[in-house]
């Protein structure tokens, strides 16, 4: 987990929970406020920077597990 998922108004899931490797990205007013990553170390490492920056990435790209989160800052 990175950030605090308090007060979010939207979630985006990256990956497939059935495969037990996925991330849930929490947004508030379009900005990333937190991530929960399950067996997705890259998402955690790169996603922390999205939280720190208060990034407002494109939702389609954010949901695409093949787009590295570091490209969305």
GROMACS .gro file of N, CA and C in nm:
model
  219
    1UNK      N    1   0.084  -0.118   0.000
    1UNK     CA    2   0.000   0.000   0.000
    1UNK      C    3   0.089   0.124   0.000
    2UNK      N    4   0.050   0.220  -0.083
    2UNK     CA    5   0.118   0.350  -0.087
    2UNK      C    6   0.009   0.456  -0.079
    3UNK      N    7   0.027   0.555   0.005
    3UNK     CA    8  -0.073   0.660   0.020
    3UNK      C    9  -0.187   0.615   0.111
    4UNK      N   10  -0.285   0.703   0.124
    4UNK     CA   11  -0.403   0.675   0.207
    4UNK      C   12  -0.527   0.676   0.119
    5UNK      N   13  -0.603   0.568   0.123
    5UNK     CA   14  -0.721   0.560   0.038
    5UNK      C   15  -0.847   0.617   0.105
    6UNK      N   16  -0.829   0.720   0.183
    6UNK     CA   17  -0.941   0.786   0.251
    6UNK      C   18  -0.995   0.897   0.162
    7UNK      N   19  -1.125   0.899   0.142
    7UNK     CA   20  -1.188   1.007   0.067
    7UNK      C   21  -1.179   0.993  -0.084
    8UNK      N   22  -1.141   0.876  -0.134
    8UNK     CA   23  -1.131   0.858  -0.278
    8UNK      C   24  -1.271   0.858  -0.341
    9UNK      N   25  -1.279   0.893  -0.469
    9UNK     CA   26  -1.408   0.892  -0.538
    9UNK      C   27  -1.409   0.801  -0.661
   10UNK      N   28  -1.295   0.737  -0.690
   10UNK     CA   29  -1.287   0.646  -0.804
   10UNK      C   30  -1.174   0.548  -0.781
   11UNK      N   31  -1.193   0.425  -0.832
   11UNK     CA   32  -1.085   0.326  -0.830
   11UNK      C   33  -1.063   0.274  -0.971
   12UNK      N   34  -0.939   0.237  -0.997
   12UNK     CA   35  -0.901   0.177  -1.125
   12UNK      C   36  -0.821   0.051  -1.091
   13UNK      N   37  -0.858  -0.060  -1.152
   13UNK     CA   38  -0.787  -0.185  -1.129
   13UNK      C   39  -0.695  -0.212  -1.248
   14UNK      N   40  -0.569  -0.239  -1.217
   14UNK     CA   41  -0.468  -0.277  -1.317
   14UNK      C   42  -0.440  -0.425  -1.298
   15UNK      N   43  -0.450  -0.501  -1.405
   15UNK     CA   44  -0.426  -0.644  -1.394
   15UNK      C   45  -0.554  -0.718  -1.360
   16UNK      N   46  -0.538  -0.847  -1.332
   16UNK     CA   47  -0.652  -0.934  -1.309
   16UNK      C   48  -0.647  -0.993  -1.168
   17UNK      N   49  -0.741  -0.957  -1.082
   17UNK     CA   50  -0.741  -1.013  -0.947
   17UNK      C   51  -0.747  -1.166  -0.945
   18UNK      N   52  -0.810  -1.227  -1.045
   18UNK     CA   53  -0.817  -1.373  -1.051
   18UNK      C   54  -0.679  -1.437  -1.068
   19UNK      N   55  -0.586  -1.361  -1.124
   19UNK     CA   56  -0.449  -1.410  -1.143
   19UNK      C   57  -0.360  -1.379  -1.022
   20UNK      N   58  -0.417  -1.311  -0.925
   20UNK     CA   59  -0.347  -1.276  -0.801
   20UNK      C   60  -0.225  -1.188  -0.822
   21UNK      N   61  -0.232  -1.106  -0.926
   21UNK     CA   62  -0.129  -1.005  -0.951
   21UNK      C   63  -0.200  -0.884  -1.010
   22UNK      N   64  -0.224  -0.784  -0.925
   22UNK     CA   65  -0.301  -0.668  -0.969
   22UNK      C   66  -0.276  -0.550  -0.874
   23UNK      N   67  -0.323  -0.435  -0.917
   23UNK     CA   68  -0.317  -0.316  -0.833
   23UNK      C   69  -0.450  -0.244  -0.840
   24UNK      N   70  -0.486  -0.182  -0.730
   24UNK     CA   71  -0.604  -0.095  -0.727
   24UNK      C   72  -0.550   0.046  -0.702
   25UNK      N   73  -0.584   0.137  -0.793
   25UNK     CA   74  -0.540   0.276  -0.781
   25UNK      C   75  -0.660   0.357  -0.735
   26UNK      N   76  -0.641   0.436  -0.631
   26UNK     CA   77  -0.747   0.519  -0.574
   26UNK      C   78  -0.725   0.664  -0.619
   27UNK      N   79  -0.832   0.726  -0.669
   27UNK     CA   80  -0.823   0.863  -0.715
   27UNK      C   81  -0.925   0.951  -0.643
   28UNK      N   82  -0.888   1.074  -0.628
   28UNK     CA   83  -0.980   1.175  -0.573
   28UNK      C   84  -0.973   1.294  -0.667
   29UNK      N   85  -1.086   1.327  -0.727
   29UNK     CA   86  -1.094   1.437  -0.824
   29UNK      C   87  -0.990   1.421  -0.934
   30UNK      N   88  -0.971   1.295  -0.978
   30UNK     CA   89  -0.881   1.266  -1.089
   30UNK      C   90  -0.735   1.252  -1.054
   31UNK      N   91  -0.700   1.272  -0.927
   31UNK     CA   92  -0.560   1.263  -0.884
   31UNK      C   93  -0.537   1.136  -0.803
   32UNK      N   94  -0.422   1.074  -0.825
   32UNK     CA   95  -0.388   0.950  -0.754
   32UNK      C   96  -0.357   0.983  -0.608
   33UNK      N   97  -0.430   0.916  -0.517
   33UNK     CA   98  -0.407   0.938  -0.374
   33UNK      C   99  -0.351   0.815  -0.304
   34UNK      N  100  -0.369   0.696  -0.365
   34UNK     CA  101  -0.319   0.574  -0.302
   34UNK      C  102  -0.320   0.458  -0.401
   35UNK      N  103  -0.245   0.354  -0.367
   35UNK     CA  104  -0.244   0.229  -0.443
   35UNK      C  105  -0.239   0.113  -0.345
   36UNK      N  106  -0.308   0.006  -0.379
   36UNK     CA  107  -0.292  -0.122  -0.312
   36UNK      C  108  -0.241  -0.217  -0.419
   37UNK      N  109  -0.124  -0.276  -0.397
   37UNK     CA  110  -0.061  -0.362  -0.498
   37UNK      C  111  -0.047  -0.502  -0.442
   38UNK      N  112  -0.095  -0.599  -0.517
   38UNK     CA  113  -0.087  -0.740  -0.478
   38UNK      C  114   0.000  -0.810  -0.581
   39UNK      N  115   0.116  -0.856  -0.538
   39UNK     CA  116   0.211  -0.923  -0.628
   39UNK      C  117   0.241  -0.838  -0.752
   40UNK      N  118   0.250  -0.707  -0.732
   40UNK     CA  119   0.278  -0.613  -0.841
   40UNK      C  120   0.381  -0.512  -0.791
   41UNK      N  121   0.502  -0.560  -0.773
   41UNK     CA  122   0.609  -0.478  -0.715
   41UNK      C  123   0.639  -0.356  -0.801
   42UNK      N  124   0.643  -0.373  -0.933
   42UNK     CA  125   0.671  -0.259  -1.020
   42UNK      C  126   0.567  -0.149  -1.003
   43UNK      N  127   0.440  -0.188  -0.996
   43UNK     CA  128   0.334  -0.089  -0.975
   43UNK      C  129   0.356  -0.015  -0.843
   44UNK      N  130   0.395  -0.087  -0.739
   44UNK     CA  131   0.417  -0.024  -0.610
   44UNK      C  132   0.531   0.078  -0.617
   45UNK      N  133   0.644   0.036  -0.671
   45UNK     CA  134   0.761   0.124  -0.678
   45UNK      C  135   0.732   0.247  -0.763
   46UNK      N  136   0.673   0.226  -0.879
   46UNK     CA  137   0.646   0.337  -0.970
   46UNK      C  138   0.524   0.417  -0.925
   47UNK      N  139   0.425   0.350  -0.867
   47UNK     CA  140   0.302   0.416  -0.824
   47UNK      C  141   0.322   0.511  -0.708
   48UNK      N  142   0.420   0.483  -0.623
   48UNK     CA  143   0.448   0.574  -0.512
   48UNK      C  144   0.477   0.714  -0.563
   49UNK      N  145   0.545   0.723  -0.676
   49UNK     CA  146   0.578   0.854  -0.733
   49UNK      C  147   0.452   0.925  -0.784
   50UNK      N  148   0.354   0.848  -0.832
   50UNK     CA  149   0.227   0.909  -0.874
   50UNK      C  150   0.156   0.970  -0.754
   51UNK      N  151   0.159   0.898  -0.642
   51UNK     CA  152   0.095   0.948  -0.520
   51UNK      C  153   0.167   1.074  -0.473
   52UNK      N  154   0.299   1.069  -0.465
   52UNK     CA  155   0.377   1.183  -0.419
   52UNK      C  156   0.355   1.306  -0.506
   53UNK      N  157   0.341   1.285  -0.637
   53UNK     CA  158   0.324   1.396  -0.730
   53UNK      C  159   0.179   1.444  -0.738
   54UNK      N  160   0.086   1.367  -0.682
   54UNK     CA  161  -0.055   1.402  -0.698
   54UNK      C  162  -0.094   1.401  -0.844
   55UNK      N  163  -0.039   1.304  -0.917
   55UNK     CA  164  -0.058   1.296  -1.063
   55UNK      C  165  -0.204   1.274  -1.100
   56UNK      N  166  -0.241   1.326  -1.216
   56UNK     CA  167  -0.376   1.309  -1.272
   56UNK      C  168  -0.363   1.243  -1.409
   57UNK      N  169  -0.330   1.113  -1.411
   57UNK     CA  170  -0.306   1.044  -1.538
   57UNK      C  171  -0.434   1.013  -1.615
   58UNK      N  172  -0.417   0.981  -1.742
   58UNK     CA  173  -0.526   0.935  -1.826
   58UNK      C  174  -0.577   0.802  -1.769
   59UNK      N  175  -0.706   0.790  -1.749
   59UNK     CA  176  -0.764   0.672  -1.685
   59UNK      C  177  -0.742   0.546  -1.771
   60UNK      N  178  -0.753   0.558  -1.900
   60UNK     CA  179  -0.732   0.444  -1.988
   60UNK      C  180  -0.591   0.389  -1.977
   61UNK      N  181  -0.493   0.478  -1.974
   61UNK     CA  182  -0.355   0.434  -1.960
   61UNK      C  183  -0.330   0.379  -1.820
   62UNK      N  184  -0.391   0.440  -1.721
   62UNK     CA  185  -0.375   0.394  -1.584
   62UNK      C  186  -0.427   0.251  -1.568
   63UNK      N  187  -0.535   0.218  -1.635
   63UNK     CA  188  -0.594   0.085  -1.626
   63UNK      C  189  -0.518  -0.020  -1.706
   64UNK      N  190  -0.434   0.024  -1.800
   64UNK     CA  191  -0.361  -0.069  -1.887
   64UNK      C  192  -0.235  -0.118  -1.817
   65UNK      N  193  -0.236  -0.245  -1.775
   65UNK     CA  194  -0.121  -0.298  -1.699
   65UNK      C  195   0.007  -0.302  -1.781
   66UNK      N  196  -0.005  -0.288  -1.913
   66UNK     CA  197   0.114  -0.288  -1.998
   66UNK      C  198   0.179  -0.150  -2.009
   67UNK      N  199   0.114  -0.046  -1.957
   67UNK     CA  200   0.171   0.089  -1.956
   67UNK      C  201   0.238   0.109  -1.820
   68UNK      N  202   0.370   0.125  -1.819
   68UNK     CA  203   0.440   0.148  -1.691
   68UNK      C  204   0.390   0.276  -1.622
   69UNK      N  205   0.367   0.267  -1.493
   69UNK     CA  206   0.318   0.383  -1.420
   69UNK      C  207   0.415   0.500  -1.425
   70UNK      N  208   0.544   0.472  -1.440
   70UNK     CA  209   0.642   0.580  -1.444
   70UNK      C  210   0.621   0.669  -1.566
   71UNK      N  211   0.554   0.620  -1.667
   71UNK     CA  212   0.525   0.700  -1.788
   71UNK      C  213   0.407   0.794  -1.768
   72UNK      N  214   0.336   0.781  -1.656
   72UNK     CA  215   0.215   0.860  -1.632
   72UNK      C  216   0.235   0.978  -1.538
   73UNK      N  217   0.359   0.999  -1.497
   73UNK     CA  218   0.389   1.110  -1.405
   73UNK      C  219   0.392   1.240  -1.481
   0.00000   0.00000   0.00000
